[in-house]
Coordinates of C-alpha atoms and ligand atoms in Angstrom, one line a residue:
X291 CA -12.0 70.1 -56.9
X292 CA -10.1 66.6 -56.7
X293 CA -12.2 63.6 -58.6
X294 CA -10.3 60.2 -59.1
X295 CA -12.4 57.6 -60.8
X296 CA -10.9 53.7 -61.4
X297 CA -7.9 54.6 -60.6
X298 CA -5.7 51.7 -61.3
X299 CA -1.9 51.5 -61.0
X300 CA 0.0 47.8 -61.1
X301 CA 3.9 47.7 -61.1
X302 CA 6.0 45.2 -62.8
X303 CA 8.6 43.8 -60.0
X304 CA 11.6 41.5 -61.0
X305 CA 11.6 38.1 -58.9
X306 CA 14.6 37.9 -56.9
X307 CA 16.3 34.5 -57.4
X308 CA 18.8 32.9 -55.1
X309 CA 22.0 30.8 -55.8
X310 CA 24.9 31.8 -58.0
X311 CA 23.8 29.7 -61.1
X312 CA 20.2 31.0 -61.0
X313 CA 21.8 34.8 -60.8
X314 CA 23.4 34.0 -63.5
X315 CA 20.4 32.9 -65.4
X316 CA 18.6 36.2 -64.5
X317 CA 21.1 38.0 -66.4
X318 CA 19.7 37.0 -69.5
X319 CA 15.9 36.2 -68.9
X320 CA 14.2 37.5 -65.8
X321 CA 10.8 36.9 -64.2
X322 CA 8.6 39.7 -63.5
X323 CA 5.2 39.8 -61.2
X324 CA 3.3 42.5 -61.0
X325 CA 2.0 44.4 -57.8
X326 CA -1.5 45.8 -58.0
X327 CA -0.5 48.6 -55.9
X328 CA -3.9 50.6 -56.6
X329 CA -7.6 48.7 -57.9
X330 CA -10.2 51.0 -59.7
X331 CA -9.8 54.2 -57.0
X332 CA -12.7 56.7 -56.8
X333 CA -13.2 59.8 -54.5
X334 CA -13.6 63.0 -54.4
X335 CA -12.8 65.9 -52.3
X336 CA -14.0 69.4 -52.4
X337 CA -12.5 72.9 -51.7
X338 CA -11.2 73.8 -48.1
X339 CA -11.8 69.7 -47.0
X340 CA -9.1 68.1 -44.8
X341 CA -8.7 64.4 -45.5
X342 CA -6.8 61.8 -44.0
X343 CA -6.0 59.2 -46.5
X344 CA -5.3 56.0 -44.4
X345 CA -4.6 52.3 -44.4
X346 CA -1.4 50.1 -43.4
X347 CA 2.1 49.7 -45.2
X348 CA 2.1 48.9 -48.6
X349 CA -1.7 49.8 -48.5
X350 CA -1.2 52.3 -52.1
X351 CA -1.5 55.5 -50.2
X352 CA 1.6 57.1 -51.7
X353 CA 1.3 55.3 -55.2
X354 CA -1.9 57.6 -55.0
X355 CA -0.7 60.7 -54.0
X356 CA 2.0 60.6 -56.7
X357 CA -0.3 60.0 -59.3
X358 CA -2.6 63.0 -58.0
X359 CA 0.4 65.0 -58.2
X360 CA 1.8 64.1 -61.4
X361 CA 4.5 62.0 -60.7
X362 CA 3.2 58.7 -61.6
X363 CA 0.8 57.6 -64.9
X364 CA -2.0 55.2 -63.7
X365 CA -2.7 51.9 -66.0
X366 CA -6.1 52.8 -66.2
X367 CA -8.5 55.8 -64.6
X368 CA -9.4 59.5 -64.3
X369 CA -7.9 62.0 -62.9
X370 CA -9.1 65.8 -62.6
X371 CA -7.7 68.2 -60.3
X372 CA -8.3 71.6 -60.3
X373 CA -9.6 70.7 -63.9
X374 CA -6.1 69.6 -64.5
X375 CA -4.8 66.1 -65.9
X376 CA -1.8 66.1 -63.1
X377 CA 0.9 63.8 -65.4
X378 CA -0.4 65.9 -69.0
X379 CA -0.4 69.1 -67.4
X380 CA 2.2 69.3 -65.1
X381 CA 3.8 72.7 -65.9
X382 CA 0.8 74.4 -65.2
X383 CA -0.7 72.1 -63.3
X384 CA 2.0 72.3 -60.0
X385 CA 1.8 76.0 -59.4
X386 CA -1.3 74.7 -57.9
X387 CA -0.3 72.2 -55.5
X388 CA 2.3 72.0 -52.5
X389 CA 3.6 68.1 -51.5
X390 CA 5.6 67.5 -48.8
X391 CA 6.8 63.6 -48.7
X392 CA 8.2 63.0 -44.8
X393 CA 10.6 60.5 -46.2
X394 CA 12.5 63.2 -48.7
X395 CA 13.8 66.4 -48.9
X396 CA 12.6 69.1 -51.2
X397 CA 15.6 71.1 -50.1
X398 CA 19.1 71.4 -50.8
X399 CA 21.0 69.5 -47.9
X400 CA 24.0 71.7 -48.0
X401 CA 22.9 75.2 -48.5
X402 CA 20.7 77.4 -45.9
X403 CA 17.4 76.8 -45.7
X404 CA 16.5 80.6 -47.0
X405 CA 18.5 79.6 -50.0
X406 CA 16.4 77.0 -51.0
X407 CA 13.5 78.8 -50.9
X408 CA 15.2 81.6 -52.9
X409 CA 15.7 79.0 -55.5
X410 CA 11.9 77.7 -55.3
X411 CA 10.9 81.6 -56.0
X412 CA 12.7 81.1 -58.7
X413 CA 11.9 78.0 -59.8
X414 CA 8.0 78.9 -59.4
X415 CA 8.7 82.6 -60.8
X416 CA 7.0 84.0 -57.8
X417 CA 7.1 87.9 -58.2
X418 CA 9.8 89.4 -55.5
X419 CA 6.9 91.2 -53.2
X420 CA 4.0 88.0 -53.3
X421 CA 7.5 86.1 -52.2
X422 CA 8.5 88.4 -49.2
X423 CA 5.0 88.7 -48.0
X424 CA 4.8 85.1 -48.4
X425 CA 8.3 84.1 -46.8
X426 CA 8.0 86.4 -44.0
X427 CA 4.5 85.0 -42.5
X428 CA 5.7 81.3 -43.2
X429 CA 8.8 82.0 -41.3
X430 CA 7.0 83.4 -38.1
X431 CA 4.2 80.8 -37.8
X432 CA 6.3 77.6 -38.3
X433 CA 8.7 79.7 -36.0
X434 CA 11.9 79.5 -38.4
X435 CA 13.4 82.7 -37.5
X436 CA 16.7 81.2 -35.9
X437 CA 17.2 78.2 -38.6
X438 CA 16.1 79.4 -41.6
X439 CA 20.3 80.6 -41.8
X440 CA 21.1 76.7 -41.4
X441 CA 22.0 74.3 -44.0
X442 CA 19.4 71.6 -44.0
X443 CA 21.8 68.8 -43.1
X444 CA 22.6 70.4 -39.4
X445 CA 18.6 71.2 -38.5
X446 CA 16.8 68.2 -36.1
X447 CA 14.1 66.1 -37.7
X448 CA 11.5 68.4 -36.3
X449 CA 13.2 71.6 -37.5
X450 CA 13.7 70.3 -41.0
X451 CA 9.9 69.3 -41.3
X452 CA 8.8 72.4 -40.6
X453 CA 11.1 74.1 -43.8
X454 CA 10.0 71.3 -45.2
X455 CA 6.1 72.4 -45.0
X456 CA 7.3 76.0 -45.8
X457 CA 9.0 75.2 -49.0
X458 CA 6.0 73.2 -49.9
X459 CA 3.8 76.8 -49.6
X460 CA 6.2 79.1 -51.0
X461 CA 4.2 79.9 -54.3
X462 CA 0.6 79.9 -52.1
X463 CA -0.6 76.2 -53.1
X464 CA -4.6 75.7 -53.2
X465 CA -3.8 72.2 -52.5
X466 CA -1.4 70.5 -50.0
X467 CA -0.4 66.6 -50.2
X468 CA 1.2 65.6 -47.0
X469 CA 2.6 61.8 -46.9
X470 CA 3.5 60.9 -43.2
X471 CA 4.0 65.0 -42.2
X472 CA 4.6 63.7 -38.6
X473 CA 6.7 60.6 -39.0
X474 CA 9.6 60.4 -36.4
X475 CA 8.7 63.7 -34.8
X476 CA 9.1 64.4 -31.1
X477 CA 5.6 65.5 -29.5
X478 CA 6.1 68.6 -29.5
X479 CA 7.0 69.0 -33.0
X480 CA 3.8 66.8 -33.8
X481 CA 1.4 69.8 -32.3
X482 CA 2.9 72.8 -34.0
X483 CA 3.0 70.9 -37.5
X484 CA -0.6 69.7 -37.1
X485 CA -1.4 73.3 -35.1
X486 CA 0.1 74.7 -39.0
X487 CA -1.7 72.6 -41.0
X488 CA -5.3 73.9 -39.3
X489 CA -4.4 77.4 -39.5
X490 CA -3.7 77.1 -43.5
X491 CA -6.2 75.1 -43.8
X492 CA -9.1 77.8 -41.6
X493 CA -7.2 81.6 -43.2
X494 CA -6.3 80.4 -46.5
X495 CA -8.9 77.8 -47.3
X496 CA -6.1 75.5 -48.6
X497 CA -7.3 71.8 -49.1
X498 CA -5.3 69.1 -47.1
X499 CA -4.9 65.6 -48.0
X500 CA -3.0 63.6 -45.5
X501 CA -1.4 60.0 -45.3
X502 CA -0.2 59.0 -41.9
X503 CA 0.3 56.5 -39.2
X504 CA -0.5 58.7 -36.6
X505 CA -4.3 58.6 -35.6
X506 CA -3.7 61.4 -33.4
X507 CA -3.0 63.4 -36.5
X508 CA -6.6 62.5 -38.2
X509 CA -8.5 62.8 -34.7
X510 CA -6.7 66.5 -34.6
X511 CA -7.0 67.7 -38.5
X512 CA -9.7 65.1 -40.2
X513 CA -13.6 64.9 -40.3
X514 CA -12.9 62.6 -43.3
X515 CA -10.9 60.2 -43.6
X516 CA -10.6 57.5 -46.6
X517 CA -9.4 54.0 -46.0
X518 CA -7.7 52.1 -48.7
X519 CA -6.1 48.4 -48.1
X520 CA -4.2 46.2 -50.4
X521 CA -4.9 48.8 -53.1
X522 CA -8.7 48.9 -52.8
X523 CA -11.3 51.9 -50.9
X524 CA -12.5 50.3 -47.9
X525 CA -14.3 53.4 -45.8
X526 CA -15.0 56.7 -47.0
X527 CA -16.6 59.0 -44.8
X528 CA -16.9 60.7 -41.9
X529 CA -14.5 60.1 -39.0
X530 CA -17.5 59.9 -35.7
X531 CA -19.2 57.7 -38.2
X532 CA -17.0 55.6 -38.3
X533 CA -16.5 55.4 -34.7
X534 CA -19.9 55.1 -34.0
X535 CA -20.0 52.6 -36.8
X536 CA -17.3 50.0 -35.7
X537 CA -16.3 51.5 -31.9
X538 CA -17.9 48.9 -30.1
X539 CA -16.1 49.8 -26.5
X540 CA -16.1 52.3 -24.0
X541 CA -14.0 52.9 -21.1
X542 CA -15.0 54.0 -17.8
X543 CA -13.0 54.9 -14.8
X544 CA -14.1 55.3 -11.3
X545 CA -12.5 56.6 -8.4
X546 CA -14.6 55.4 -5.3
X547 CA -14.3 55.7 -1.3
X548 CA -11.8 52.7 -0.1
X549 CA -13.9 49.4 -0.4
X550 CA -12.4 46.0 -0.3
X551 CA -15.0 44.3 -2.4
X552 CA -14.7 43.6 -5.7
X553 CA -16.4 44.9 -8.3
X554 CA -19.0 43.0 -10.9
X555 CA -20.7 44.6 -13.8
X556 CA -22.3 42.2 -16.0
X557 CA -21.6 43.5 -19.6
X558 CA -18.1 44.8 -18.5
X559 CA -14.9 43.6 -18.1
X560 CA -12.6 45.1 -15.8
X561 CA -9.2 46.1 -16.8
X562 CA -7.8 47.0 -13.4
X563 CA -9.2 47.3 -9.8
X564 CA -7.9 48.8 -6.6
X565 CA -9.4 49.1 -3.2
X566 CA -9.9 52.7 -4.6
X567 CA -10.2 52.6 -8.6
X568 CA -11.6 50.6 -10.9
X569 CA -11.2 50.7 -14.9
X570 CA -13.7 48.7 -16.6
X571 CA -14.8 48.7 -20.6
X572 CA -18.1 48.6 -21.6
X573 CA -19.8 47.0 -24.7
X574 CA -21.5 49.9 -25.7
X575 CA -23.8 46.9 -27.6
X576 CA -24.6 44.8 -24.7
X577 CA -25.0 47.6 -21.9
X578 CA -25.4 51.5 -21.7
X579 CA -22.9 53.6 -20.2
X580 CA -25.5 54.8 -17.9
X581 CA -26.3 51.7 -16.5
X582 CA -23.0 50.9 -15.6
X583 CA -22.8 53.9 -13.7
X584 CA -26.1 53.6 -12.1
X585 CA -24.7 49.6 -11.3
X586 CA -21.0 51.0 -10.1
X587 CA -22.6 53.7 -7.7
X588 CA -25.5 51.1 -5.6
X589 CA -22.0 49.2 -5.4
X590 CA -19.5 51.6 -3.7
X591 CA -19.4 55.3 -2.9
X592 CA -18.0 57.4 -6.4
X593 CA -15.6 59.7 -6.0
X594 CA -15.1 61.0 -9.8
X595 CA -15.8 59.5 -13.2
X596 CA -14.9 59.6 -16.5
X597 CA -15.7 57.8 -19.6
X598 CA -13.5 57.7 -23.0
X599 CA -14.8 56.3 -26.1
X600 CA -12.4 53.6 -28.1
X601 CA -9.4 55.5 -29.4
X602 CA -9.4 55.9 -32.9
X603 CA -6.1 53.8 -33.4
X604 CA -7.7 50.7 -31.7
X605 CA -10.8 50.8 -34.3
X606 CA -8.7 51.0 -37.0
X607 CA -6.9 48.3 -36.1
X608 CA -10.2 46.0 -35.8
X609 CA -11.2 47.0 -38.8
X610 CA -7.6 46.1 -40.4
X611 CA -8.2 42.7 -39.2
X612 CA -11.7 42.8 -40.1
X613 CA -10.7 43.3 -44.0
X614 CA -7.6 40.9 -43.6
X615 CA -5.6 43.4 -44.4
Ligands
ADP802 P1 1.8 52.9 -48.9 O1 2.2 54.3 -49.2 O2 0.3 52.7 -48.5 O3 2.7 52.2 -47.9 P2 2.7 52.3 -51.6 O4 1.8 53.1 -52.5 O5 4.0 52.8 -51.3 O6 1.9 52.0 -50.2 O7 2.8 50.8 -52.2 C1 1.7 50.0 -52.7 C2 2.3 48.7 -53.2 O8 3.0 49.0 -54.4 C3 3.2 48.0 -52.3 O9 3.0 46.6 -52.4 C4 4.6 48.4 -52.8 O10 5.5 47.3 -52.5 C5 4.4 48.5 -54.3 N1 5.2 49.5 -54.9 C6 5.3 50.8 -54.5 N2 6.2 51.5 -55.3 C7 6.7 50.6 -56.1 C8 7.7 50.6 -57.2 N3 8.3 51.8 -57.5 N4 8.1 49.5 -57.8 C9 7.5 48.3 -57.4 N5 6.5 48.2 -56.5 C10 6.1 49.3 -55.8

């Protein structure tokens, strides 16, 4: 459905000079450098996939959502979506696909939210009934019955994301881009937008592909995700993979019968320890989990147990600094 192969995309930046006289100079000749904000990208994605498209600031996540849809020309590279050329085909080309940047608005800031999508319908030429039908079940699951009367500038961040998302699905999309969906959201927000986003994704088969900071966003929608860093794939593949891949740590915390002596594990650290709880990580490499239970019980009298594996965000983060990026 979605194939990028060596996807390139540099820009040209003007240096910024300093000083009045060197301004001045940069009126008539300026220095350029160029960013290599993408380096020979390949993937691809196949119908009804959700995929979270990951890597730090600056990384070229949305350089390569705007070239898949349409809004920016690579240097060098394929594109096929839908059997489309996104930038040569665009007219026909973005009936197909919904994108929702968390940064900007696709609606008019001073007019109700209905009227926007009134002017979308129009915009997309979606027939009067396929719009209603449309309208009215986009309205009652991303619960928009009360604001959908408000101009955009007077909803709350959280309100306005979820018009946002409807907008985006107005002419029934097969494919939805979402840069940063979540970004600056309150938690509850957070779940029904990611709640949304699984429910379009299970009924209507729509394919999601997802930048974001949030990891709780790719643990909730993502069994893929795709790294990229410093404009080049890193990881592509599942997301259990890759934390049994590169999650080297396990957490374990007992609640135990009051006992005064303190605990020692070999292979475990402990990151806190009272008279009646201890919280230890284990190096899933060096010892089993089991073990360590087996050890913590001939030591004091357990209570409860649980174990967590290493959250998501923390392997991402080792494997940021693993790439030096
Ligand atoms: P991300 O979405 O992962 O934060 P971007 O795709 O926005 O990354 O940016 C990738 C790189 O390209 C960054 O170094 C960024 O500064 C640069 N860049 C992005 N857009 C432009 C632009 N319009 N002009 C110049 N440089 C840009």
């Amino acid at each position: 459905m979605i194939k990028l192969e060596g996807i390139s995309k540099s820009y040209k930046v003007a240096q910024r000079t300093s000083g009045v006289k060197e301004a001045a100079k940069a009126l008539f000749y300026r220095k350029h450098t160029t960013v290599e904000a993408l380096k020979d990208i390949s993937f691809s994605i196949n119908p009804g996939e959700i995929v979270g498209y990951i890597g730090p600031n600056g990384a070229g996540k949305s350089t390569t959502i705007k070239i898949m849809s349409g809004i920016l020309v690579p240097d060098t590279g394929s594109c096929s979506i839908m059997g489309y050329t996104p930038w040569k085909d665009r007219v026909q080309y973005v009936k197909n696909i919904g994108v929702v940047f968390g940064q900007r608005s696709q609606l008019w800031w001073d007019v109700p939210v209905l009227d926007s999508f009134e002017l979308l319908k129009d915009i997309y030429k979606i027939p009067q009934q396929e719009y209603y039908t449309t309208i009215d079940l986009l309205i009652e699951t991303l619960e928009l019955q009360t604001i959908v009367q408000s101009p955009v500038r007077q909803l709350s961040l959280g309100q306005r994301m979820r018009c946002e998302i409807a907008a985006s699905l107005i002419h029934n999309p097969k494919i939805l881009f979402l840069d940063e969906p979540t970004i600056g959201l309150d938690a509850v927000s957070k779940i029904a937008v990611r709640q949304f986003i699984k429910t379009i994704n299970k009924e209507k088969g729509v394919t999601v592909i997802l930048t974001t900071h949030d990891m709780n966003d790719i643990e909730a929608l993502a069994e893929r995700v795709i790294l990229i860093g410093k404009g080049s794939l890193l990881y592509d593949g599942n997301l259990n993979e890759l934390r049994n891949q590169y999650g080297t740590h396990k957490t374990i915390t007992a609640d135990y019968e009051k006992n005064s002596k303190q605990i020692q594990i070999p292979g475990t650290s402990i990151l806190s320890w009272s008279p009646e709880r201890v919280v230890l990580s284990v190096d899933t490499e060096a010892s089993k989990t089991s073990d360590v239970i087996t050890q913590l019980s001939n030591q004091v009298e357990l209570q409860d147990v649980t174990i967590e594996a290493q959250p998501i965000e923390d392997i991402i983060v080792q494997l940021y600094k693993e790439y030096q990026i």
